[in-house]
């Protein structure tokens, strides 16, 4: 089964993809299932900048596309940024909408650094620790289906840093995910940005497996149509089984 569960379209402020073009392309490339996962970013500075999204309108838009597409299964998902920090607010917006897939992701550190955009300099050890601690809080406190782009801060690096000091913390994250049946996303947007691996890297995927993790998701995290499916062939096939059908 060929799938991609992390793609941004018209309702994401930073995407230039039109859902209709995406669907056409996915059918051409023989996909079986894709999930459109617009941003839901609710930290005060984000609301101030982009406003609160209309989820009802978004949901209706995707359902309509779904009903008009027979060759491909189109899921309506959402990527909730920093969910654990805006939990009650986010819940109040999403609980009445029957999303097919909820992705959780960490975009901001405690010191307000946005780690999802290219960084001016590599994070300090303290910042990396904070990044993973935020991920632990997210998977512990929030009901999500998928932890998205774990390790996203490395996306702009041109080398793979040594993260062995954080392995105990990563094990805590993975064990919590396994207990709570949260899938680990393999995000390959990093390859489009010059990072020499998909995220998380192979040793971390193996750590997840060794701890008993079985649920994997796969996401291009595309914001431009030309990034959809690009470098997907570099993901080892053993990780390309959809957790939704296990
Ligand atoms: Zn994200
Ligand atoms: Zn995303």
Coordinates of N, CA and C and ligand atoms in Angstrom, one line a residue:
X1 N 0.8 -1.2 0.0 CA 0.0 0.0 0.0 C 0.9 1.3 0.0
X2 N 0.6 2.2 -0.9 CA 1.3 3.4 -0.9 C 0.5 4.6 -0.3
X3 N 1.1 5.2 0.7 CA 0.4 6.2 1.4 C 1.3 7.4 1.8
X4 N 0.7 8.5 2.2 CA 1.4 9.6 2.7 C 0.5 10.3 3.7
X5 N 0.8 10.4 4.9 CA -0.1 10.9 5.9 C 0.3 12.3 6.5
X6 N 1.0 13.1 5.7 CA 1.4 14.4 6.2 C 1.6 15.3 5.0
X7 N 0.6 16.1 4.6 CA 0.7 17.0 3.5 C -0.2 18.2 3.8
X8 N 0.4 19.4 3.4 CA -0.3 20.6 3.6 C -0.9 21.2 2.3
X9 N -2.1 21.7 2.4 CA -2.7 22.4 1.2 C -3.2 23.8 1.5
X10 N -4.3 24.1 0.8 CA -4.8 25.5 0.9 C -5.1 26.1 2.2
X11 N -5.4 25.3 3.2 CA -5.7 25.9 4.5 C -4.5 26.0 5.4
X12 N -3.3 25.7 4.9 CA -2.0 26.0 5.6 C -1.4 27.2 5.1
X13 N -1.1 28.2 5.9 CA -0.6 29.5 5.5 C 0.7 29.4 4.7
X14 N 1.5 28.3 5.0 CA 2.8 28.2 4.4 C 2.9 27.2 3.2
X15 N 1.7 26.8 2.7 CA 1.7 25.8 1.6 C 1.2 26.4 0.3
X16 N 1.8 26.0 -0.8 CA 1.3 26.5 -2.1 C 0.6 25.3 -2.9
X17 N 0.4 24.2 -2.2 CA -0.2 23.1 -2.9 C -1.7 23.2 -3.0
X18 N -2.3 23.0 -4.1 CA -3.7 22.9 -4.3 C -4.1 21.5 -4.2
X19 N -5.1 21.2 -3.3 CA -5.5 19.8 -3.0 C -5.9 19.1 -4.3
X20 N -6.5 19.7 -5.2 CA -6.9 19.1 -6.5 C -5.7 18.6 -7.3
X21 N -4.7 19.4 -7.3 CA -3.4 19.0 -8.0 C -2.7 17.9 -7.3
X22 N -2.8 17.9 -6.0 CA -2.2 16.9 -5.2 C -2.8 15.5 -5.5
X23 N -4.1 15.5 -5.5 CA -4.9 14.3 -5.7 C -4.6 13.7 -7.1
X24 N -4.5 14.6 -8.1 CA -4.1 14.2 -9.5 C -2.8 13.5 -9.5
X25 N -1.8 14.2 -8.8 CA -0.4 13.7 -8.8 C -0.4 12.3 -8.0
X26 N -1.1 12.2 -6.9 CA -1.1 11.0 -6.1 C -1.7 9.8 -6.9
X27 N -2.7 10.1 -7.7 CA -3.2 9.0 -8.6 C -2.2 8.6 -9.6
X28 N -1.6 9.6 -10.3 CA -0.5 9.3 -11.3 C 0.6 8.4 -10.7
X29 N 0.9 8.7 -9.4 CA 2.0 8.0 -8.8 C 1.5 6.7 -8.0
X30 N 0.3 6.3 -8.3 CA -0.3 5.1 -7.8 C -0.4 5.0 -6.3
X31 N -0.7 6.1 -5.7 CA -0.9 6.1 -4.2 C -2.3 5.5 -3.9
X32 N -2.4 4.8 -2.8 CA -3.7 4.2 -2.3 C -4.4 5.2 -1.4
X33 N -3.6 5.9 -0.6 CA -4.2 6.7 0.5 C -3.3 7.9 0.8
X34 N -3.9 9.1 0.9 CA -3.2 10.2 1.4 C -4.0 10.9 2.5
X35 N -3.3 11.6 3.4 CA -4.0 12.5 4.4 C -3.5 13.9 4.2
X36 N -4.5 14.8 4.0 CA -4.2 16.2 4.0 C -4.3 16.6 5.5
X37 N -3.2 17.3 6.0 CA -3.1 17.6 7.4 C -2.7 19.0 7.6
X38 N -3.7 19.9 7.6 CA -3.4 21.3 7.7 C -2.9 21.7 9.1
X39 N -2.3 22.8 9.2 CA -1.8 23.2 10.5 C -2.9 23.7 11.4
X40 N -2.8 23.4 12.7 CA -3.6 24.0 13.7 C -2.7 24.5 14.7
X41 N -2.3 25.8 14.6 CA -1.3 26.4 15.4 C -1.9 27.5 16.3
X42 N -1.9 27.2 17.6 CA -2.7 28.0 18.5 C -2.0 28.7 19.6
X43 N -0.7 28.8 19.5 CA 0.1 29.6 20.5 C -0.3 31.0 20.3
X44 N -0.3 31.8 21.4 CA -0.8 33.2 21.2 C -0.1 34.0 20.1
X45 N 1.2 33.8 19.9 CA 1.9 34.5 18.8 C 1.5 34.1 17.4
X46 N 1.0 32.8 17.3 CA 0.6 32.3 16.0 C -0.8 32.8 15.7
X47 N -1.7 32.8 16.7 CA -3.1 33.3 16.5 C -3.0 34.7 16.1
X48 N -2.1 35.5 16.7 CA -2.0 36.9 16.4 C -1.6 37.1 15.0
X49 N -0.7 36.2 14.5 CA -0.2 36.3 13.1 C -1.1 35.8 12.1
X50 N -1.7 34.6 12.3 CA -2.4 33.9 11.3 C -3.9 33.8 11.5
X51 N -4.3 34.2 12.7 CA -5.8 34.0 13.1 C -6.1 32.6 13.4
X52 N -7.4 32.4 13.9 CA -7.9 31.1 14.2 C -8.5 30.5 12.9
X53 N -8.1 29.3 12.6 CA -8.6 28.7 11.3 C -10.1 28.3 11.4
X54 N -10.7 28.1 10.3 CA -12.1 27.6 10.3 C -12.1 26.1 9.9
X55 N -12.1 25.3 11.0 CA -12.0 23.9 10.8 C -13.2 23.3 10.1
X56 N -14.4 23.8 10.3 CA -15.6 23.3 9.7 C -15.5 23.4 8.2
X57 N -15.1 24.6 7.7 CA -15.0 24.8 6.3 C -13.9 23.9 5.7
X58 N -12.8 23.7 6.4 CA -11.7 22.8 5.9 C -12.2 21.4 5.8
X59 N -12.9 20.9 6.9 CA -13.4 19.6 6.9 C -14.4 19.3 5.7
X60 N -15.3 20.3 5.5 CA -16.2 20.1 4.4 C -15.5 20.1 3.1
X61 N -14.5 20.9 2.9 CA -13.7 21.0 1.7 C -13.1 19.6 1.4
X62 N -12.5 19.0 2.4 CA -11.8 17.7 2.1 C -12.8 16.6 1.9
X63 N -13.9 16.6 2.7 CA -15.0 15.6 2.5 C -15.5 15.6 1.1
X64 N -15.7 16.8 0.5 CA -16.2 17.0 -0.8 C -15.2 16.3 -1.8
X65 N -13.9 16.6 -1.6 CA -12.9 16.0 -2.5 C -12.9 14.5 -2.4
X66 N -13.1 14.1 -1.1 CA -13.1 12.6 -0.9 C -14.3 12.0 -1.6
X67 N -15.4 12.6 -1.6 CA -16.6 12.1 -2.3 C -16.4 12.1 -3.8
X68 N -15.6 13.0 -4.3 CA -15.4 13.1 -5.8 C -14.2 12.3 -6.3
X69 N -13.5 11.6 -5.4 CA -12.3 10.8 -5.8 C -12.5 9.3 -5.5
X70 N -12.5 8.6 -6.6 CA -12.8 7.1 -6.4 C -11.5 6.3 -6.5
X71 N -10.5 6.9 -7.2 CA -9.2 6.1 -7.4 C -8.3 6.2 -6.2
X72 N -8.6 7.0 -5.2 CA -7.6 7.3 -4.1 C -8.4 7.5 -2.8
X73 N -7.9 7.0 -1.7 CA -8.6 7.3 -0.4 C -8.0 8.6 0.1
X74 N -8.8 9.7 0.3 CA -8.3 10.9 0.8 C -8.8 11.1 2.2
X75 N -7.8 11.2 3.2 CA -8.2 11.4 4.6 C -8.1 12.8 5.0
X76 N -9.0 13.2 5.9 CA -8.9 14.6 6.4 C -8.3 14.5 7.8
X77 N -7.0 15.1 7.9 CA -6.3 15.1 9.1 C -6.0 16.5 9.5
X78 N -5.3 16.6 10.7 CA -4.9 17.9 11.2 C -3.5 17.7 11.9
X79 N -2.7 18.7 11.8 CA -1.4 18.7 12.5 C -1.5 19.8 13.6
X80 N -1.6 19.3 14.8 CA -1.8 20.3 15.9 C -0.4 20.6 16.5
X81 N 0.0 21.8 16.3 CA 1.3 22.3 16.8 C 1.3 22.5 18.3
X82 N 2.3 22.0 18.9 CA 2.5 22.3 20.4 C 1.2 22.0 21.2
X83 N 0.6 21.0 20.9 CA -0.8 20.6 21.4 C -0.8 20.7 22.9
X84 N 0.3 20.1 23.6 CA 0.3 20.1 25.1 C 0.3 21.5 25.7
X85 N 0.6 22.5 24.9 CA 0.7 23.8 25.5 C -0.6 24.6 25.3
X86 N -1.5 24.0 24.4 CA -2.8 24.7 24.1 C -3.9 23.7 24.2
X87 N -3.7 22.7 25.1 CA -4.6 21.5 25.0 C -6.1 21.8 25.1
X88 N -6.5 22.6 26.1 CA -8.0 22.8 26.2 C -8.5 23.5 25.0
X89 N -7.8 24.5 24.6 CA -8.3 25.3 23.4 C -8.4 24.4 22.2
X90 N -7.3 23.6 21.9 CA -7.3 22.8 20.7 C -8.4 21.7 20.8
X91 N -8.6 21.2 22.0 CA -9.6 20.2 22.2 C -11.0 20.7 21.8
X92 N -11.2 22.0 22.3 CA -12.5 22.6 22.1 C -12.8 22.8 20.6
X93 N -11.7 22.9 19.8 CA -11.9 23.1 18.3 C -12.0 21.8 17.6
X94 N -11.3 20.8 18.0 CA -11.3 19.5 17.2 C -12.2 18.4 17.7
X95 N -12.7 18.5 19.0 CA -13.4 17.4 19.5 C -14.7 17.1 18.8
X96 N -15.4 18.1 18.2 CA -16.6 17.8 17.5 C -16.4 17.5 16.0
X97 N -15.2 17.5 15.6 CA -14.9 17.2 14.1 C -14.3 15.8 14.1
X98 N -14.8 15.0 13.1 CA -14.4 13.6 13.1 C -13.2 13.5 12.2
X99 N -12.0 14.0 12.6 CA -10.8 13.9 11.8 C -10.4 12.5 11.7
X100 N -9.9 12.1 10.5 CA -9.4 10.7 10.3 C -8.1 10.5 11.0
X101 N -7.3 11.6 11.2 CA -6.0 11.5 11.6 C -5.5 12.7 12.4
X102 N -5.0 12.6 13.6 CA -4.5 13.7 14.3 C -3.0 13.6 14.5
X103 N -2.3 14.5 14.0 CA -0.8 14.5 14.1 C -0.5 15.5 15.2
X104 N 0.5 15.2 16.1 CA 1.0 16.2 17.0 C 2.4 16.5 16.7
X105 N 2.8 17.7 16.9 CA 4.2 18.1 16.6 C 4.7 19.2 17.5
X106 N 6.0 19.2 17.7 CA 6.6 20.3 18.5 C 7.2 21.3 17.5
X107 N 6.8 22.6 17.6 CA 7.4 23.6 16.7 C 8.2 24.6 17.5
X108 N 7.8 24.8 18.8 CA 8.5 25.9 19.6 C 9.1 25.3 20.8
X109 N 10.3 25.8 21.1 CA 11.0 25.5 22.4 C 10.4 26.4 23.5
X110 N 10.8 26.1 24.7 CA 10.4 26.9 25.9 C 10.9 28.4 25.7
X111 N 12.0 28.5 25.1 CA 12.6 29.9 24.9 C 12.1 30.6 23.7
X112 N 11.0 30.0 23.1 CA 10.3 30.6 21.9 C 11.0 30.4 20.6
X113 N 12.1 29.7 20.6 CA 12.7 29.4 19.3 C 11.8 28.5 18.4
X114 N 11.6 28.8 17.2 CA 10.8 28.0 16.3 C 11.8 27.0 15.6
X115 N 11.7 25.7 15.9 CA 12.6 24.8 15.4 C 12.2 24.2 14.0
X116 N 11.0 24.6 13.6 CA 10.5 24.0 12.3 C 10.9 24.9 11.1
X117 N 11.6 26.0 11.4 CA 12.1 26.8 10.3 C 13.6 26.8 10.3
X118 N 14.3 27.1 9.2 CA 15.8 27.0 9.2 C 16.4 27.9 10.4
X119 N 17.2 27.2 11.1 CA 17.8 27.9 12.3 C 19.1 28.7 11.9
X120 N 19.3 29.8 12.6 CA 20.5 30.6 12.3 C 21.8 29.9 12.8
X121 N 21.7 29.1 13.9 CA 22.8 28.3 14.4 C 22.3 27.1 15.0
X122 N 23.1 26.0 15.1 CA 22.6 24.8 15.7 C 22.1 25.0 17.1
X123 N 21.2 24.2 17.6 CA 20.7 24.3 18.9 C 21.7 23.9 20.0
X124 N 21.7 24.6 21.1 CA 22.6 24.2 22.2 C 22.1 22.8 22.8
X125 N 22.9 22.2 23.6 CA 22.5 20.9 24.2 C 21.3 21.1 25.1
X126 N 21.2 22.2 25.8 CA 20.1 22.5 26.6 C 18.8 22.7 25.8
X127 N 18.9 23.3 24.6 CA 17.8 23.5 23.8 C 17.3 22.1 23.2
X128 N 18.2 21.3 22.8 CA 17.8 20.0 22.3 C 17.1 19.2 23.4
X129 N 17.6 19.2 24.6 CA 17.0 18.5 25.7 C 15.5 19.1 25.9
X130 N 15.4 20.4 25.8 CA 14.1 21.0 26.0 C 13.2 20.5 24.8
X131 N 13.7 20.4 23.6 CA 13.0 20.0 22.5 C 12.4 18.6 22.7
X132 N 13.2 17.7 23.2 CA 12.7 16.3 23.4 C 11.8 16.2 24.6
X133 N 12.1 17.1 25.6 CA 11.2 17.1 26.8 C 9.8 17.5 26.3
X134 N 9.7 18.5 25.4 CA 8.4 19.0 24.9 C 7.7 17.8 24.2
X135 N 8.5 17.0 23.4 CA 7.9 15.9 22.7 C 7.3 14.9 23.7
X136 N 8.1 14.7 24.8 CA 7.6 13.7 25.8 C 6.3 14.2 26.5
X137 N 6.2 15.5 26.8 CA 5.0 16.1 27.3 C 3.8 15.9 26.3
X138 N 4.1 16.1 25.0 CA 3.1 16.0 24.0 C 2.5 14.6 23.9
X139 N 3.4 13.6 23.9 CA 2.9 12.2 23.7 C 2.2 11.7 25.0
X140 N 2.7 12.3 26.2 CA 2.1 11.9 27.4 C 0.7 12.4 27.7
X141 N 0.5 13.7 27.3 CA -0.7 14.4 27.7 C -1.8 14.5 26.6
X142 N -1.4 14.2 25.3 CA -2.4 14.5 24.3 C -2.8 13.3 23.5
X143 N -4.1 13.2 23.1 CA -4.6 12.1 22.3 C -4.3 12.4 20.8
X144 N -3.2 11.8 20.4 CA -2.8 12.0 19.0 C -2.7 10.6 18.4
X145 N -2.8 10.5 17.0 CA -2.6 9.2 16.3 C -1.1 9.1 16.0
X146 N -0.4 10.2 15.7 CA 0.9 10.2 15.1 C 1.8 11.3 15.7
X147 N 3.0 11.0 16.1 CA 3.9 12.0 16.5 C 4.7 12.4 15.2
X148 N 4.5 13.6 14.8 CA 5.1 14.1 13.6 C 6.5 14.6 13.7
X149 N 7.3 14.5 12.7 CA 8.6 15.0 12.5 C 9.5 15.1 13.8
X150 N 9.7 14.0 14.5 CA 10.5 14.0 15.7 C 12.0 14.3 15.2
X151 N 12.6 15.3 15.8 CA 13.9 15.7 15.4 C 14.0 16.8 14.3
X152 N 12.8 17.5 14.2 CA 12.7 18.5 13.1 C 13.7 19.6 13.2
X153 N 14.3 19.8 14.4 CA 15.2 20.9 14.5 C 16.5 20.7 13.6
X154 N 16.7 19.4 13.3 CA 17.9 19.0 12.5 C 17.7 19.3 11.0
X155 N 16.5 19.6 10.6 CA 16.1 19.6 9.2 C 17.0 20.5 8.3
X156 N 17.5 21.6 9.0 CA 18.4 22.5 8.2 C 19.9 22.2 8.4
X157 N 20.2 21.2 9.2 CA 21.6 20.9 9.4 C 22.1 20.1 8.1
X158 N 23.5 20.2 7.9 CA 24.0 19.4 6.7 C 24.8 18.2 7.2
X159 N 24.6 17.9 8.5 CA 25.3 16.7 9.1 C 24.4 16.1 10.2
X160 N 24.6 14.9 10.5 CA 23.8 14.2 11.6 C 24.5 14.4 12.9
X161 N 24.0 15.1 13.8 CA 24.6 15.3 15.1 C 24.6 14.1 16.0
X162 N 25.5 14.0 17.0 CA 25.5 13.0 18.0 C 24.4 13.3 19.0
X163 N 23.4 12.5 19.1 CA 22.4 12.7 20.1 C 22.3 11.6 21.2
X164 N 23.4 10.9 21.3 CA 23.4 9.8 22.3 C 23.1 10.2 23.7
X165 N 23.4 11.5 24.0 CA 23.1 12.0 25.4 C 21.6 12.0 25.6
X166 N 20.8 12.0 24.6 CA 19.4 12.1 24.7 C 18.6 10.8 24.6
X167 N 19.4 9.7 24.4 CA 18.8 8.4 24.2 C 17.8 8.0 25.3
X168 N 18.2 8.3 26.6 CA 17.3 7.9 27.7 C 16.0 8.7 27.5
X169 N 16.0 9.9 27.1 CA 14.8 10.7 26.9 C 14.0 10.2 25.7
X170 N 14.7 9.8 24.7 CA 14.1 9.3 23.5 C 13.4 7.9 23.9
X171 N 14.0 7.2 24.7 CA 13.4 5.9 25.1 C 12.1 6.2 25.9
X172 N 12.1 7.2 26.8 CA 10.9 7.6 27.5 C 9.8 8.0 26.5
X173 N 10.2 8.7 25.5 CA 9.2 9.2 24.5 C 8.6 7.9 23.8
X174 N 9.5 7.0 23.3 CA 9.1 5.9 22.6 C 8.2 4.9 23.4
X175 N 8.6 4.7 24.7 CA 7.8 3.8 25.6 C 6.4 4.4 25.8
X176 N 6.4 5.7 26.0 CA 5.1 6.4 26.2 C 4.2 6.2 24.9
X177 N 4.8 6.4 23.8 CA 4.1 6.2 22.5 C 3.6 4.8 22.3
X178 N 4.4 3.8 22.7 CA 4.0 2.4 22.5 C 2.8 2.1 23.5
X179 N 2.9 2.6 24.7 CA 1.8 2.4 25.7 C 0.5 3.0 25.1
X180 N 0.6 4.2 24.5 CA -0.5 4.9 24.1 C -0.9 4.7 22.6
X181 N -0.2 3.7 22.0 CA -0.5 3.4 20.6 C -0.4 4.6 19.7
X182 N 0.6 5.4 19.9 CA 0.9 6.5 19.0 C 1.9 6.1 17.9
X183 N 1.6 6.3 16.7 CA 2.5 6.0 15.6 C 3.7 6.9 15.5
X184 N 4.8 6.4 15.1 CA 6.0 7.2 14.9 C 6.1 7.6 13.4
X185 N 6.1 8.9 13.1 CA 6.2 9.3 11.7 C 7.6 9.3 11.2
X186 N 7.8 8.8 10.0 CA 9.0 9.0 9.3 C 8.8 10.1 8.3
X187 N 9.5 11.2 8.6 CA 9.2 12.4 7.8 C 10.4 12.6 6.9
X188 N 10.2 12.8 5.6 CA 11.3 12.9 4.7 C 11.4 14.3 4.1
X189 N 10.8 15.2 4.7 CA 11.0 16.6 4.2 C 12.4 17.1 4.4
X190 N 13.1 16.5 5.4 CA 14.5 16.8 5.7 C 15.4 16.6 4.5
X191 N 15.1 15.6 3.7 CA 15.9 15.2 2.5 C 15.8 16.3 1.4
X192 N 14.7 17.0 1.4 CA 14.5 18.1 0.4 C 15.3 19.3 0.8
X193 N 15.7 19.3 2.1 CA 16.4 20.5 2.7 C 17.8 20.3 2.9
X194 N 18.3 19.2 2.4 CA 19.8 18.9 2.4 C 20.3 18.2 3.6
X195 N 19.4 17.8 4.5 CA 19.8 16.9 5.6 C 20.0 15.5 5.1
X196 N 21.1 14.8 5.6 CA 21.5 13.6 5.0 C 20.6 12.4 5.4
X197 N 19.5 12.6 6.0 CA 18.6 11.4 6.4 C 17.2 11.9 6.5
X198 N 16.3 10.9 6.5 CA 14.9 11.2 6.9 C 14.9 11.3 8.4
X199 N 13.8 11.7 9.0 CA 13.7 11.9 10.4 C 12.6 11.0 11.0
X200 N 12.8 10.4 12.2 CA 14.0 10.2 12.8 C 14.9 9.2 12.0
X201 N 16.2 9.3 12.3 CA 17.2 8.5 11.5 C 17.0 7.0 11.8
X202 N 17.6 6.1 11.0 CA 17.5 4.7 11.1 C 17.8 4.2 12.5
X203 N 18.9 4.6 13.2 CA 19.2 4.0 14.6 C 18.0 4.3 15.5
X204 N 17.3 5.4 15.4 CA 16.2 5.7 16.2 C 15.0 4.9 15.9
X205 N 14.8 4.7 14.6 CA 13.7 3.8 14.2 C 13.9 2.4 14.7
X206 N 15.2 2.0 14.7 CA 15.5 0.6 15.3 C 15.3 0.6 16.8
X207 N 15.6 1.7 17.5 CA 15.4 1.8 18.9 C 13.9 1.6 19.2
X208 N 13.1 2.3 18.4 CA 11.6 2.2 18.6 C 11.1 0.7 18.4
X209 N 11.7 0.1 17.4 CA 11.3 -1.3 17.1 C 11.8 -2.2 18.3
X210 N 13.0 -2.0 18.7 CA 13.6 -2.8 19.8 C 12.7 -2.7 21.1
X211 N 12.1 -1.5 21.3 CA 11.3 -1.3 22.5 C 9.9 -1.9 22.3
X212 N 9.6 -2.4 21.1 CA 8.3 -3.0 20.9 C 7.4 -2.2 20.0
X213 N 7.9 -1.1 19.5 CA 7.1 -0.2 18.7 C 6.8 -0.9 17.3
X214 N 5.5 -0.8 16.9 CA 5.2 -1.4 15.6 C 4.5 -0.4 14.7
X215 N 4.0 0.7 15.3 CA 3.2 1.6 14.5 C 4.1 2.7 13.9
X216 N 4.1 2.7 12.5 CA 4.9 3.7 11.8 C 3.9 4.5 10.9
X217 N 4.2 5.8 10.7 CA 3.5 6.5 9.7 C 4.6 7.1 8.8
X218 N 4.1 7.6 7.6 CA 5.1 8.1 6.7 C 4.6 9.4 6.1
X219 N 5.4 10.5 6.1 CA 4.9 11.7 5.7 C 6.0 12.5 4.9
X220 N 5.6 13.0 3.7 CA 6.4 13.9 3.0 C 6.5 15.3 3.6
X221 N 5.4 15.7 4.4 CA 5.3 17.0 4.9 C 5.4 18.0 3.8
X222 N 4.9 17.7 2.6 CA 5.1 18.6 1.5 C 4.3 19.9 1.7
X223 N 4.9 21.0 1.3 CA 4.3 22.3 1.2 C 4.3 22.8 -0.2
X224 N 5.1 22.1 -1.1 CA 5.2 22.5 -2.5 C 4.9 21.2 -3.2
X225 N 4.2 21.2 -4.3 CA 3.8 20.0 -5.1 C 5.1 19.2 -5.5
X226 N 6.2 19.9 -5.8 CA 7.3 19.1 -6.3 C 8.0 18.3 -5.2
X227 N 7.7 18.6 -3.9 CA 8.2 17.9 -2.8 C 7.4 16.7 -2.4
X228 N 6.2 16.6 -3.0 CA 5.4 15.4 -2.7 C 6.0 14.2 -3.3
X229 N 6.2 13.1 -2.6 CA 6.8 11.8 -3.1 C 8.3 11.9 -3.3
X230 N 8.9 13.1 -3.3 CA 10.3 13.2 -3.6 C 11.2 12.6 -2.5
X231 N 12.0 11.7 -2.9 CA 12.9 10.9 -2.0 C 12.2 9.8 -1.2
X232 N 10.9 9.5 -1.5 CA 10.2 8.5 -0.8 C 10.9 7.1 -0.9
X233 N 11.5 7.0 -2.1 CA 12.2 5.6 -2.4 C 13.3 5.4 -1.4
X234 N 13.8 6.4 -0.7 CA 14.9 6.2 0.3 C 14.5 5.6 1.6
X235 N 13.2 5.5 1.8 CA 12.7 4.9 3.1 C 12.7 3.4 3.0
X236 N 13.4 2.7 3.9 CA 13.4 1.3 3.9 C 12.0 0.7 3.9
X237 N 11.7 -0.3 3.0 CA 10.3 -0.7 2.9 C 9.7 -1.3 4.1
X238 N 10.6 -1.8 5.1 CA 10.0 -2.4 6.3 C 9.3 -1.4 7.1
X239 N 9.5 -0.1 6.8 CA 8.8 1.0 7.6 C 7.6 1.6 6.8
X240 N 7.3 1.0 5.7 CA 6.3 1.6 4.8 C 5.0 0.9 4.9
X241 N 4.7 0.2 6.0 CA 3.4 -0.4 6.2 C 2.6 0.6 7.1
X242 N 1.4 0.9 6.6 CA 0.5 1.8 7.3 C 0.0 1.3 8.6
X243 N 0.2 2.0 9.7 CA -0.2 1.6 11.0 C -1.8 1.5 11.1
X244 N -2.4 2.2 10.2 CA -3.9 2.2 10.2 C -4.5 0.8 9.8
X245 N -3.7 0.0 9.2 CA -4.2 -1.3 8.7 C -3.5 -2.4 9.4
X246 N -2.9 -2.2 10.6 CA -2.3 -3.3 11.3 C -3.3 -3.9 12.3
Ligands
LIG1 ZN1 5.2 20.7 11.6
LIG2 ZN1 3.6 19.7 8.6

